[in-house]
Amino acid sequence: IAAVIVSVFIFKVAIELTIQALNELLEKSLPKETENEIVQIAEQEKDVSEIHHLCTRRIGNNIAIEMHLRLPAQMNLYDCHERTASIERRLRERYGQGTHITLHVEPTKVDGCYRPPVEGCSHTSAMDKS
């Protein structure tokens, strides 16, 4: 009887390990709560208006995060880089330095379409004011 009970426990652990390995091989997304937390971290950054196409997965002991985010079309490249670097830094602080992060920046849509920046309209950052 003891051997049967032990074999049931061994079988249970084997199934759990197999499911975990298959989820990693099939690149299953992280839990919804974790994805929501990732979106909240990104949305805290100034000027980020929308997060979409979020893809997450586990890579060994680390995780991978890919997402698109919208920033104002008139924002200069330096400011875009500063915003995305800040998001990356905060995500790595939360999920570890080995976190693989890919951010794709898109301009904010106007009336559902991408539009070039309006001439004479510029985005000023804190650095521009000093």
CSV table of N, CA, C and O in Angstrom, one decimal:
chain,number,residue,atom,x,y,z
A,1,ILE,N,0.8,-1.2,0.0
A,1,ILE,CA,0.0,0.0,0.0
A,1,ILE,C,0.9,1.3,0.0
A,1,ILE,O,0.6,2.2,-0.7
A,2,ALA,N,1.9,1.3,0.8
A,2,ALA,CA,2.8,2.4,0.9
A,2,ALA,C,3.5,2.7,-0.5
A,2,ALA,O,3.7,3.8,-0.9
A,3,ALA,N,3.9,1.6,-1.2
A,3,ALA,CA,4.5,1.7,-2.5
A,3,ALA,C,3.5,2.4,-3.5
A,3,ALA,O,3.9,3.2,-4.3
A,4,VAL,N,2.2,2.0,-3.4
A,4,VAL,CA,1.2,2.6,-4.3
A,4,VAL,C,1.1,4.1,-4.0
A,4,VAL,O,1.0,4.9,-4.9
A,5,ILE,N,1.0,4.4,-2.8
A,5,ILE,CA,0.9,5.8,-2.4
A,5,ILE,C,2.1,6.6,-2.9
A,5,ILE,O,1.9,7.7,-3.4
A,6,VAL,N,3.3,6.1,-2.7
A,6,VAL,CA,4.5,6.8,-3.1
A,6,VAL,C,4.5,6.9,-4.6
A,6,VAL,O,4.8,8.0,-5.2
A,7,SER,N,4.1,5.9,-5.3
A,7,SER,CA,4.0,6.0,-6.8
A,7,SER,C,3.0,7.0,-7.3
A,7,SER,O,3.3,7.7,-8.3
A,8,VAL,N,1.9,7.2,-6.6
A,8,VAL,CA,0.9,8.2,-6.9
A,8,VAL,C,1.6,9.6,-6.8
A,8,VAL,O,1.4,10.5,-7.7
A,9,PHE,N,2.3,9.8,-5.7
A,9,PHE,CA,3.0,11.1,-5.5
A,9,PHE,C,4.0,11.3,-6.6
A,9,PHE,O,4.2,12.4,-7.2
A,10,ILE,N,4.8,10.3,-7.0
A,10,ILE,CA,5.8,10.4,-8.0
A,10,ILE,C,5.1,10.8,-9.4
A,10,ILE,O,5.6,11.6,-10.1
A,11,PHE,N,4.0,10.1,-9.6
A,11,PHE,CA,3.3,10.3,-10.9
A,11,PHE,C,2.7,11.8,-10.9
A,11,PHE,O,2.8,12.4,-11.9
A,12,LYS,N,2.2,12.2,-9.8
A,12,LYS,CA,1.7,13.6,-9.7
A,12,LYS,C,2.8,14.6,-10.0
A,12,LYS,O,2.6,15.6,-10.8
A,13,VAL,N,3.9,14.5,-9.4
A,13,VAL,CA,5.1,15.4,-9.6
A,13,VAL,C,5.5,15.3,-11.0
A,13,VAL,O,5.8,16.4,-11.6
A,14,ALA,N,5.6,14.2,-11.6
A,14,ALA,CA,6.0,14.0,-13.0
A,14,ALA,C,5.0,14.7,-13.9
A,14,ALA,O,5.5,15.4,-14.9
A,15,ILE,N,3.8,14.7,-13.7
A,15,ILE,CA,2.8,15.4,-14.5
A,15,ILE,C,2.9,16.9,-14.4
A,15,ILE,O,2.9,17.6,-15.3
A,16,GLU,N,3.1,17.4,-13.1
A,16,GLU,CA,3.3,18.8,-12.9
A,16,GLU,C,4.6,19.3,-13.6
A,16,GLU,O,4.5,20.4,-14.3
A,17,LEU,N,5.7,18.6,-13.6
A,17,LEU,CA,6.9,19.0,-14.2
A,17,LEU,C,6.7,19.0,-15.8
A,17,LEU,O,7.2,19.8,-16.5
A,18,THR,N,6.0,18.0,-16.3
A,18,THR,CA,5.8,17.9,-17.7
A,18,THR,C,4.9,19.1,-18.2
A,18,THR,O,5.2,19.7,-19.2
A,19,ILE,N,3.9,19.4,-17.4
A,19,ILE,CA,3.0,20.6,-17.8
A,19,ILE,C,3.8,21.8,-17.8
A,19,ILE,O,3.7,22.7,-18.7
A,20,GLN,N,4.7,22.0,-16.8
A,20,GLN,CA,5.5,23.2,-16.7
A,20,GLN,C,6.5,23.3,-17.9
A,20,GLN,O,6.6,24.4,-18.5
A,21,ALA,N,7.1,22.2,-18.2
A,21,ALA,CA,8.0,22.2,-19.3
A,21,ALA,C,7.3,22.5,-20.7
A,21,ALA,O,7.8,23.2,-21.5
A,22,LEU,N,6.1,21.9,-20.8
A,22,LEU,CA,5.3,22.1,-22.1
A,22,LEU,C,4.9,23.6,-22.2
A,22,LEU,O,4.9,24.1,-23.3
A,23,ASN,N,4.5,24.2,-21.1
A,23,ASN,CA,4.1,25.6,-21.1
A,23,ASN,C,5.2,26.4,-21.5
A,23,ASN,O,5.1,27.4,-22.3
A,24,GLU,N,6.4,26.1,-21.1
A,24,GLU,CA,7.6,26.9,-21.5
A,24,GLU,C,8.0,26.7,-22.9
A,24,GLU,O,8.2,27.6,-23.7
A,25,LEU,N,7.9,25.4,-23.4
A,25,LEU,CA,8.2,25.1,-24.8
A,25,LEU,C,7.2,25.8,-25.7
A,25,LEU,O,7.5,26.2,-26.8
A,26,LEU,N,5.9,25.8,-25.3
A,26,LEU,CA,4.9,26.4,-26.1
A,26,LEU,C,4.8,27.9,-25.9
A,26,LEU,O,3.9,28.5,-26.5
A,27,GLU,N,5.7,28.5,-25.1
A,27,GLU,CA,5.7,29.9,-24.9
A,27,GLU,C,4.4,30.4,-24.4
A,27,GLU,O,3.8,31.4,-24.9
A,28,LYS,N,3.8,29.8,-23.4
A,28,LYS,CA,2.6,30.2,-22.7
A,28,LYS,C,2.8,31.6,-22.1
A,28,LYS,O,3.8,31.8,-21.5
A,29,SER,N,1.8,32.4,-22.2
A,29,SER,CA,1.8,33.8,-21.6
A,29,SER,C,1.9,33.7,-20.1
A,29,SER,O,1.5,32.7,-19.5
A,30,LEU,N,2.5,34.7,-19.5
A,30,LEU,CA,2.5,34.8,-18.0
A,30,LEU,C,1.0,35.0,-17.5
A,30,LEU,O,0.2,35.4,-18.3
A,31,PRO,N,0.8,34.8,-16.2
A,31,PRO,CA,-0.6,35.0,-15.7
A,31,PRO,C,-1.1,36.4,-16.0
A,31,PRO,O,-0.3,37.3,-16.0
A,32,LYS,N,-2.4,36.5,-16.1
A,32,LYS,CA,-3.0,37.8,-16.4
A,32,LYS,C,-2.7,38.8,-15.3
A,32,LYS,O,-2.5,40.0,-15.7
A,33,GLU,N,-2.6,38.5,-14.1
A,33,GLU,CA,-2.2,39.4,-13.0
A,33,GLU,C,-0.8,40.0,-13.3
A,33,GLU,O,-0.6,41.3,-13.1
A,34,THR,N,0.1,39.2,-13.8
A,34,THR,CA,1.5,39.7,-14.1
A,34,THR,C,1.4,40.6,-15.3
A,34,THR,O,2.1,41.7,-15.3
A,35,GLU,N,0.7,40.2,-16.3
A,35,GLU,CA,0.5,41.1,-17.5
A,35,GLU,C,-0.1,42.4,-17.1
A,35,GLU,O,0.3,43.5,-17.6
A,36,ASN,N,-1.1,42.4,-16.3
A,36,ASN,CA,-1.7,43.7,-15.9
A,36,ASN,C,-0.7,44.6,-15.1
A,36,ASN,O,-0.7,45.8,-15.3
A,37,GLU,N,0.1,43.9,-14.3
A,37,GLU,CA,1.1,44.7,-13.6
A,37,GLU,C,2.1,45.3,-14.5
A,37,GLU,O,2.5,46.5,-14.4
A,38,ILE,N,2.5,44.6,-15.6
A,38,ILE,CA,3.4,45.1,-16.6
A,38,ILE,C,2.8,46.3,-17.3
A,38,ILE,O,3.5,47.3,-17.5
A,39,VAL,N,1.6,46.2,-17.7
A,39,VAL,CA,0.9,47.3,-18.3
A,39,VAL,C,0.9,48.5,-17.4
A,39,VAL,O,1.1,49.7,-17.8
A,40,GLN,N,0.6,48.3,-16.1
A,40,GLN,CA,0.5,49.4,-15.1
A,40,GLN,C,1.9,50.1,-15.0
A,40,GLN,O,1.9,51.3,-14.9
A,41,ILE,N,2.9,49.3,-15.0
A,41,ILE,CA,4.3,49.9,-14.9
A,41,ILE,C,4.5,50.8,-16.1
A,41,ILE,O,5.1,51.9,-16.0
A,42,ALA,N,4.2,50.3,-17.3
A,42,ALA,CA,4.5,51.1,-18.5
A,42,ALA,C,3.6,52.3,-18.6
A,42,ALA,O,4.0,53.4,-19.0
A,43,GLU,N,2.3,52.2,-18.1
A,43,GLU,CA,1.4,53.3,-18.2
A,43,GLU,C,1.8,54.4,-17.2
A,43,GLU,O,1.3,55.6,-17.4
A,44,GLN,N,2.6,54.1,-16.2
A,44,GLN,CA,3.0,55.2,-15.3
A,44,GLN,C,4.0,56.2,-15.9
A,44,GLN,O,4.1,57.3,-15.4
A,45,GLU,N,4.6,55.8,-17.0
A,45,GLU,CA,5.5,56.7,-17.6
A,45,GLU,C,4.8,57.8,-18.3
A,45,GLU,O,3.8,57.6,-19.0
A,46,LYS,N,5.4,59.0,-18.2
A,46,LYS,CA,4.8,60.2,-18.7
A,46,LYS,C,4.7,60.1,-20.3
A,46,LYS,O,5.5,59.6,-20.9
A,47,ASP,N,3.6,60.6,-20.8
A,47,ASP,CA,3.2,60.7,-22.2
A,47,ASP,C,2.8,59.3,-22.9
A,47,ASP,O,2.5,59.3,-24.0
A,48,VAL,N,2.9,58.2,-22.2
A,48,VAL,CA,2.5,56.9,-22.7
A,48,VAL,C,0.9,56.9,-22.7
A,48,VAL,O,0.3,57.1,-21.7
A,49,SER,N,0.4,56.8,-23.9
A,49,SER,CA,-1.1,56.9,-24.0
A,49,SER,C,-1.8,55.5,-24.2
A,49,SER,O,-3.0,55.4,-23.9
A,50,GLU,N,-1.1,54.5,-24.7
A,50,GLU,CA,-1.7,53.2,-24.9
A,50,GLU,C,-0.7,52.1,-25.0
A,50,GLU,O,0.4,52.3,-25.5
A,51,ILE,N,-1.0,51.0,-24.4
A,51,ILE,CA,-0.2,49.8,-24.5
A,51,ILE,C,-1.0,48.8,-25.2
A,51,ILE,O,-2.2,48.5,-24.9
A,52,HIS,N,-0.4,48.1,-26.2
A,52,HIS,CA,-1.1,47.0,-26.9
A,52,HIS,C,-0.1,46.0,-27.5
A,52,HIS,O,1.1,46.2,-27.3
A,53,HIS,N,-0.6,44.9,-28.0
A,53,HIS,CA,0.2,43.8,-28.5
A,53,HIS,C,1.2,43.3,-27.4
A,53,HIS,O,2.4,43.1,-27.7
A,54,LEU,N,0.8,43.2,-26.2
A,54,LEU,CA,1.6,42.7,-25.1
A,54,LEU,C,1.8,41.2,-25.3
A,54,LEU,O,0.8,40.4,-25.4
A,55,CYS,N,3.0,40.7,-25.3
A,55,CYS,CA,3.3,39.3,-25.4
A,55,CYS,C,4.3,39.0,-24.3
A,55,CYS,O,5.3,39.7,-24.1
A,56,THR,N,4.0,38.0,-23.5
A,56,THR,CA,4.9,37.6,-22.4
A,56,THR,C,5.1,36.1,-22.4
A,56,THR,O,4.3,35.4,-22.9
A,57,ARG,N,6.3,35.7,-21.9
A,57,ARG,CA,6.6,34.3,-21.8
A,57,ARG,C,7.7,34.1,-20.8
A,57,ARG,O,8.4,35.0,-20.5
A,58,ARG,N,7.9,32.9,-20.4
A,58,ARG,CA,9.0,32.5,-19.5
A,58,ARG,C,10.1,32.0,-20.3
A,58,ARG,O,9.9,31.2,-21.3
A,59,ILE,N,11.3,32.4,-20.0
A,59,ILE,CA,12.5,31.8,-20.6
A,59,ILE,C,13.4,31.3,-19.5
A,59,ILE,O,14.2,32.1,-18.9
A,60,GLY,N,13.3,30.1,-19.2
A,60,GLY,CA,14.1,29.5,-18.1
A,60,GLY,C,13.6,30.2,-16.8
A,60,GLY,O,12.4,30.2,-16.5
A,61,ASN,N,14.6,30.8,-16.0
A,61,ASN,CA,14.2,31.5,-14.8
A,61,ASN,C,13.8,33.0,-15.0
A,61,ASN,O,13.5,33.7,-14.1
A,62,ASN,N,14.0,33.4,-16.3
A,62,ASN,CA,13.7,34.8,-16.6
A,62,ASN,C,12.4,34.9,-17.4
A,62,ASN,O,11.8,33.9,-17.8
A,63,ILE,N,12.0,36.1,-17.7
A,63,ILE,CA,10.8,36.3,-18.5
A,63,ILE,C,11.1,37.2,-19.7
A,63,ILE,O,12.1,37.9,-19.7
A,64,ALA,N,10.3,37.2,-20.7
A,64,ALA,CA,10.4,38.0,-21.9
A,64,ALA,C,9.1,38.9,-21.9
A,64,ALA,O,8.0,38.3,-21.8
A,65,ILE,N,9.3,40.1,-22.2
A,65,ILE,CA,8.1,41.1,-22.4
A,65,ILE,C,8.3,41.8,-23.7
A,65,ILE,O,9.4,42.4,-24.0
A,66,GLU,N,7.3,41.7,-24.5
A,66,GLU,CA,7.2,42.5,-25.8
A,66,GLU,C,5.9,43.3,-25.8
A,66,GLU,O,4.9,42.7,-25.4
A,67,MET,N,6.0,44.6,-26.2
A,67,MET,CA,4.8,45.4,-26.2
A,67,MET,C,5.0,46.6,-27.1
A,67,MET,O,6.1,47.0,-27.3
A,68,HIS,N,3.9,47.1,-27.6
A,68,HIS,CA,3.8,48.3,-28.4
A,68,HIS,C,3.3,49.4,-27.4
A,68,HIS,O,2.4,49.1,-26.7
A,69,LEU,N,3.9,50.6,-27.5
A,69,LEU,CA,3.3,51.7,-26.8
A,69,LEU,C,3.3,52.9,-27.6
A,69,LEU,O,4.0,53.1,-28.5
A,70,ARG,N,2.3,53.8,-27.3
A,70,ARG,CA,2.1,55.0,-28.1
A,70,ARG,C,2.6,56.2,-27.3
A,70,ARG,O,2.3,56.4,-26.1
A,71,LEU,N,3.4,57.0,-28.0
A,71,LEU,CA,3.9,58.3,-27.5
A,71,LEU,C,3.5,59.4,-28.5
A,71,LEU,O,3.3,59.1,-29.7
A,72,PRO,N,3.5,60.6,-28.1
A,72,PRO,CA,3.1,61.7,-29.0
A,72,PRO,C,4.0,61.8,-30.3
A,72,PRO,O,5.2,61.6,-30.2
A,73,ALA,N,3.4,62.0,-31.4
A,73,ALA,CA,4.1,62.0,-32.7
A,73,ALA,C,5.2,63.1,-32.7
A,73,ALA,O,6.2,62.9,-33.4
A,74,GLN,N,4.9,64.2,-32.1
A,74,GLN,CA,5.9,65.3,-32.2
A,74,GLN,C,7.1,65.1,-31.2
A,74,GLN,O,8.0,65.9,-31.2
A,75,MET,N,7.1,64.1,-30.4
A,75,MET,CA,8.1,63.9,-29.4
A,75,MET,C,9.4,63.5,-30.2
A,75,MET,O,9.4,62.7,-31.1
A,76,ASN,N,10.5,64.1,-29.7
A,76,ASN,CA,11.8,63.8,-30.4
A,76,ASN,C,12.4,62.5,-30.0
A,76,ASN,O,11.9,61.9,-29.0
A,77,LEU,N,13.3,62.0,-30.8
A,77,LEU,CA,13.8,60.7,-30.6
A,77,LEU,C,14.5,60.5,-29.2
A,77,LEU,O,14.3,59.5,-28.5
A,78,TYR,N,15.2,61.5,-28.7
A,78,TYR,CA,15.8,61.5,-27.4
A,78,TYR,C,14.8,61.3,-26.3
A,78,TYR,O,15.0,60.4,-25.5
A,79,ASP,N,13.7,62.0,-26.4
A,79,ASP,CA,12.7,61.9,-25.3
A,79,ASP,C,12.0,60.5,-25.4
A,79,ASP,O,11.7,59.9,-24.4
A,80,CYS,N,11.8,60.0,-26.6
A,80,CYS,CA,11.2,58.7,-26.7
A,80,CYS,C,12.1,57.6,-26.1
A,80,CYS,O,11.7,56.7,-25.4
A,81,HIS,N,13.4,57.8,-26.4
A,81,HIS,CA,14.4,56.8,-25.8
A,81,HIS,C,14.4,56.9,-24.3
A,81,HIS,O,14.5,55.9,-23.6
A,82,GLU,N,14.4,58.1,-23.7
A,82,GLU,CA,14.3,58.3,-22.3
A,82,GLU,C,13.1,57.6,-21.7
A,82,GLU,O,13.2,57.0,-20.6
A,83,ARG,N,12.0,57.8,-22.3
A,83,ARG,CA,10.7,57.2,-21.8
A,83,ARG,C,10.8,55.6,-21.8
A,83,ARG,O,10.5,55.0,-20.8
A,84,THR,N,11.3,55.1,-22.9
A,84,THR,CA,11.4,53.6,-23.0
A,84,THR,C,12.5,53.1,-22.1
A,84,THR,O,12.3,52.0,-21.5
A,85,ALA,N,13.6,53.8,-22.0
A,85,ALA,CA,14.6,53.3,-21.0
A,85,ALA,C,14.1,53.3,-19.6
A,85,ALA,O,14.5,52.4,-18.8
A,86,SER,N,13.3,54.3,-19.3
A,86,SER,CA,12.7,54.3,-17.9
A,86,SER,C,11.8,53.2,-17.7
A,86,SER,O,11.8,52.5,-16.6
A,87,ILE,N,11.0,52.9,-18.7
A,87,ILE,CA,10.1,51.7,-18.6
A,87,ILE,C,10.9,50.4,-18.4
A,87,ILE,O,10.6,49.6,-17.6
A,88,GLU,N,11.9,50.2,-19.3
A,88,GLU,CA,12.8,49.1,-19.2
A,88,GLU,C,13.4,48.9,-17.8
A,88,GLU,O,13.4,47.8,-17.2
A,89,ARG,N,13.9,50.0,-17.3
A,89,ARG,CA,14.6,50.0,-16.0
A,89,ARG,C,13.6,49.6,-14.9
A,89,ARG,O,13.9,48.7,-14.0
A,90,ARG,N,12.4,50.1,-14.9
A,90,ARG,CA,11.4,49.8,-13.8
A,90,ARG,C,11.0,48.3,-14.0
A,90,ARG,O,10.7,47.6,-13.0
A,91,LEU,N,10.8,47.8,-15.2
A,91,LEU,CA,10.4,46.4,-15.4
A,91,LEU,C,11.5,45.5,-14.9
A,91,LEU,O,11.3,44.5,-14.3
A,92,ARG,N,12.8,45.8,-15.2
A,92,ARG,CA,13.9,45.0,-14.7
A,92,ARG,C,14.0,45.1,-13.2
A,92,ARG,O,14.4,44.1,-12.6
A,93,GLU,N,13.7,46.2,-12.6
A,93,GLU,CA,13.7,46.3,-11.1
A,93,GLU,C,12.7,45.4,-10.5
A,93,GLU,O,12.9,44.8,-9.5
A,94,ARG,N,11.6,45.3,-11.2
A,94,ARG,CA,10.5,44.4,-10.7
A,94,ARG,C,10.7,42.9,-11.0
A,94,ARG,O,10.4,42.1,-10.2
A,95,TYR,N,11.1,42.6,-12.2
A,95,TYR,CA,11.2,41.2,-12.7
A,95,TYR,C,12.6,40.6,-12.8
A,95,TYR,O,12.7,39.5,-13.2
A,96,GLY,N,13.6,41.4,-12.5
A,96,GLY,CA,15.0,40.9,-12.6
A,96,GLY,C,15.8,41.4,-13.8
A,96,GLY,O,15.2,41.8,-14.8
A,97,GLN,N,17.1,41.5,-13.6
A,97,GLN,CA,17.9,42.1,-14.6
A,97,GLN,C,18.0,41.2,-15.8
A,97,GLN,O,18.3,41.7,-16.9
A,98,GLY,N,17.7,39.9,-15.7
A,98,GLY,CA,17.7,39.1,-16.9
A,98,GLY,C,16.5,39.1,-17.7
A,98,GLY,O,16.3,38.4,-18.7
A,99,THR,N,15.5,40.0,-17.4
A,99,THR,CA,14.3,40.1,-18.2
A,99,THR,C,14.6,40.7,-19.6
A,99,THR,O,15.3,41.7,-19.7
A,100,HIS,N,14.1,40.0,-20.6
A,100,HIS,CA,14.2,40.4,-22.0
A,100,HIS,C,13.1,41.3,-22.3
A,100,HIS,O,11.9,40.9,-22.2
A,101,ILE,N,13.4,42.5,-22.7
A,101,ILE,CA,12.3,43.5,-23.0
A,101,ILE,C,12.5,44.0,-24.4
A,101,ILE,O,13.5,44.5,-24.8
A,102,THR,N,11.4,44.0,-25.1
A,102,THR,CA,11.3,44.6,-26.4
A,102,THR,C,10.2,45.6,-26.5
A,102,THR,O,9.0,45.2,-26.3
A,103,LEU,N,10.4,46.9,-26.7
A,103,LEU,CA,9.4,47.9,-26.8
A,103,LEU,C,9.4,48.5,-28.2
A,103,LEU,O,10.4,48.9,-28.7
A,104,HIS,N,8.2,48.5,-28.8
A,104,HIS,CA,8.0,49.1,-30.1
A,104,HIS,C,7.2,50.4,-29.9
A,104,HIS,O,6.1,50.4,-29.3
A,105,VAL,N,7.8,51.5,-30.3
A,105,VAL,CA,7.1,52.8,-30.1
A,105,VAL,C,6.3,53.2,-31.3
A,105,VAL,O,6.9,53.1,-32.5
A,106,GLU,N,5.1,53.7,-31.1
A,106,GLU,CA,4.3,54.1,-32.2
A,106,GLU,C,3.7,55.5,-31.9
A,106,GLU,O,3.6,55.8,-30.7
A,107,PRO,N,3.4,56.4,-32.9
A,107,PRO,CA,2.8,57.7,-32.6
A,107,PRO,C,1.4,57.5,-32.1
A,107,PRO,O,0.7,56.5,-32.5
A,108,THR,N,0.9,58.4,-31.3
A,108,THR,CA,-0.5,58.4,-30.9
A,108,THR,C,-1.3,58.6,-32.1
A,108,THR,O,-1.1,59.4,-33.0
A,109,LYS,N,-2.4,57.8,-32.2
A,109,LYS,CA,-3.4,58.0,-33.3
A,109,LYS,C,-4.3,59.2,-33.1
A,109,LYS,O,-4.7,59.5,-32.0
A,110,VAL,N,-4.6,59.9,-34.2
A,110,VAL,CA,-5.6,61.0,-34.1
A,110,VAL,C,-6.7,60.6,-35.0
A,110,VAL,O,-6.6,60.2,-36.2
A,111,ASP,N,-7.9,60.5,-34.4
A,111,ASP,CA,-9.1,60.1,-35.1
A,111,ASP,C,-9.0,58.7,-35.7
A,111,ASP,O,-9.4,58.4,-36.8
A,112,GLY,N,-8.2,57.8,-35.0
A,112,GLY,CA,-8.0,56.4,-35.4
A,112,GLY,C,-7.0,56.2,-36.5
A,112,GLY,O,-6.8,55.1,-37.0
A,113,CYS,N,-6.2,57.3,-36.9
A,113,CYS,CA,-5.2,57.2,-37.9
A,113,CYS,C,-3.9,57.8,-37.4
A,113,CYS,O,-3.9,58.7,-36.6
A,114,TYR,N,-2.8,57.3,-38.0
A,114,TYR,CA,-1.5,57.9,-37.7
A,114,TYR,C,-1.5,59.2,-38.6
A,114,TYR,O,-1.8,59.2,-39.7
A,115,ARG,N,-1.0,60.2,-38.0
A,115,ARG,CA,-0.8,61.5,-38.7
A,115,ARG,C,0.6,62.1,-38.3
A,115,ARG,O,1.0,61.9,-37.2
A,116,PRO,N,1.2,62.7,-39.4
A,116,PRO,CA,2.5,63.3,-39.1
A,116,PRO,C,2.3,64.5,-38.1
A,116,PRO,O,1.2,65.0,-38.0
A,117,PRO,N,3.3,64.8,-37.4
A,117,PRO,CA,3.2,65.9,-36.4
A,117,PRO,C,2.9,67.2,-37.1
A,117,PRO,O,3.2,67.5,-38.2
A,118,VAL,N,2.1,68.1,-36.4
A,118,VAL,CA,1.7,69.3,-37.0
A,118,VAL,C,2.9,70.3,-36.9
A,118,VAL,O,3.6,70.4,-35.9
A,119,GLU,N,3.2,71.0,-38.0
A,119,GLU,CA,4.3,71.9,-38.0
A,119,GLU,C,4.1,73.0,-37.0
A,119,GLU,O,3.0,73.5,-36.8
A,120,GLY,N,5.2,73.4,-36.4
A,120,GLY,CA,5.1,74.5,-35.4
A,120,GLY,C,4.7,74.0,-34.0
A,120,GLY,O,4.8,74.7,-33.0
A,121,CYS,N,4.3,72.7,-33.9
A,121,CYS,CA,3.9,72.1,-32.7
A,121,CYS,C,5.1,71.2,-32.2
A,121,CYS,O,5.5,70.3,-33.0
A,122,SER,N,5.7,71.5,-31.1
A,122,SER,CA,6.8,70.7,-30.6
A,122,SER,C,6.5,70.2,-29.2
A,122,SER,O,5.8,70.9,-28.5
A,123,HIS,N,7.2,69.2,-28.9
A,123,HIS,CA,7.1,68.6,-27.6
A,123,HIS,C,8.2,69.1,-26.8
A,123,HIS,O,9.4,69.0,-27.2
A,124,THR,N,8.0,69.7,-25.7
A,124,THR,CA,9.1,70.1,-24.8
A,124,THR,C,9.2,69.3,-23.6
A,124,THR,O,8.2,68.9,-23.0
A,125,SER,N,10.4,68.9,-23.3
A,125,SER,CA,10.7,68.1,-22.2
A,125,SER,C,11.3,68.9,-21.1
A,125,SER,O,11.6,70.1,-21.2
A,126,ALA,N,11.5,68.3,-19.9
A,126,ALA,CA,12.1,69.0,-18.8
A,126,ALA,C,13.5,69.5,-19.2
A,126,ALA,O,14.0,70.5,-18.7
A,127,MET,N,14.2,68.7,-20.0
A,127,MET,CA,15.5,69.0,-20.4
A,127,MET,C,15.6,70.2,-21.3
A,127,MET,O,16.5,71.0,-21.3
A,128,ASP,N,14.5,70.4,-22.2
A,128,ASP,CA,14.4,71.5,-23.1
A,128,ASP,C,14.3,72.8,-22.3
A,128,ASP,O,14.7,73.9,-22.8
A,129,LYS,N,13.6,72.8,-21.1
A,129,LYS,CA,13.3,74.0,-20.4
A,129,LYS,C,14.5,74.4,-19.5
A,129,LYS,O,14.5,75.5,-19.1
A,130,SER,N,15.5,73.6,-19.3
A,130,SER,CA,16.7,74.0,-18.5
A,130,SER,C,17.8,74.5,-19.3
A,130,SER,O,17.9,74.6,-20.5
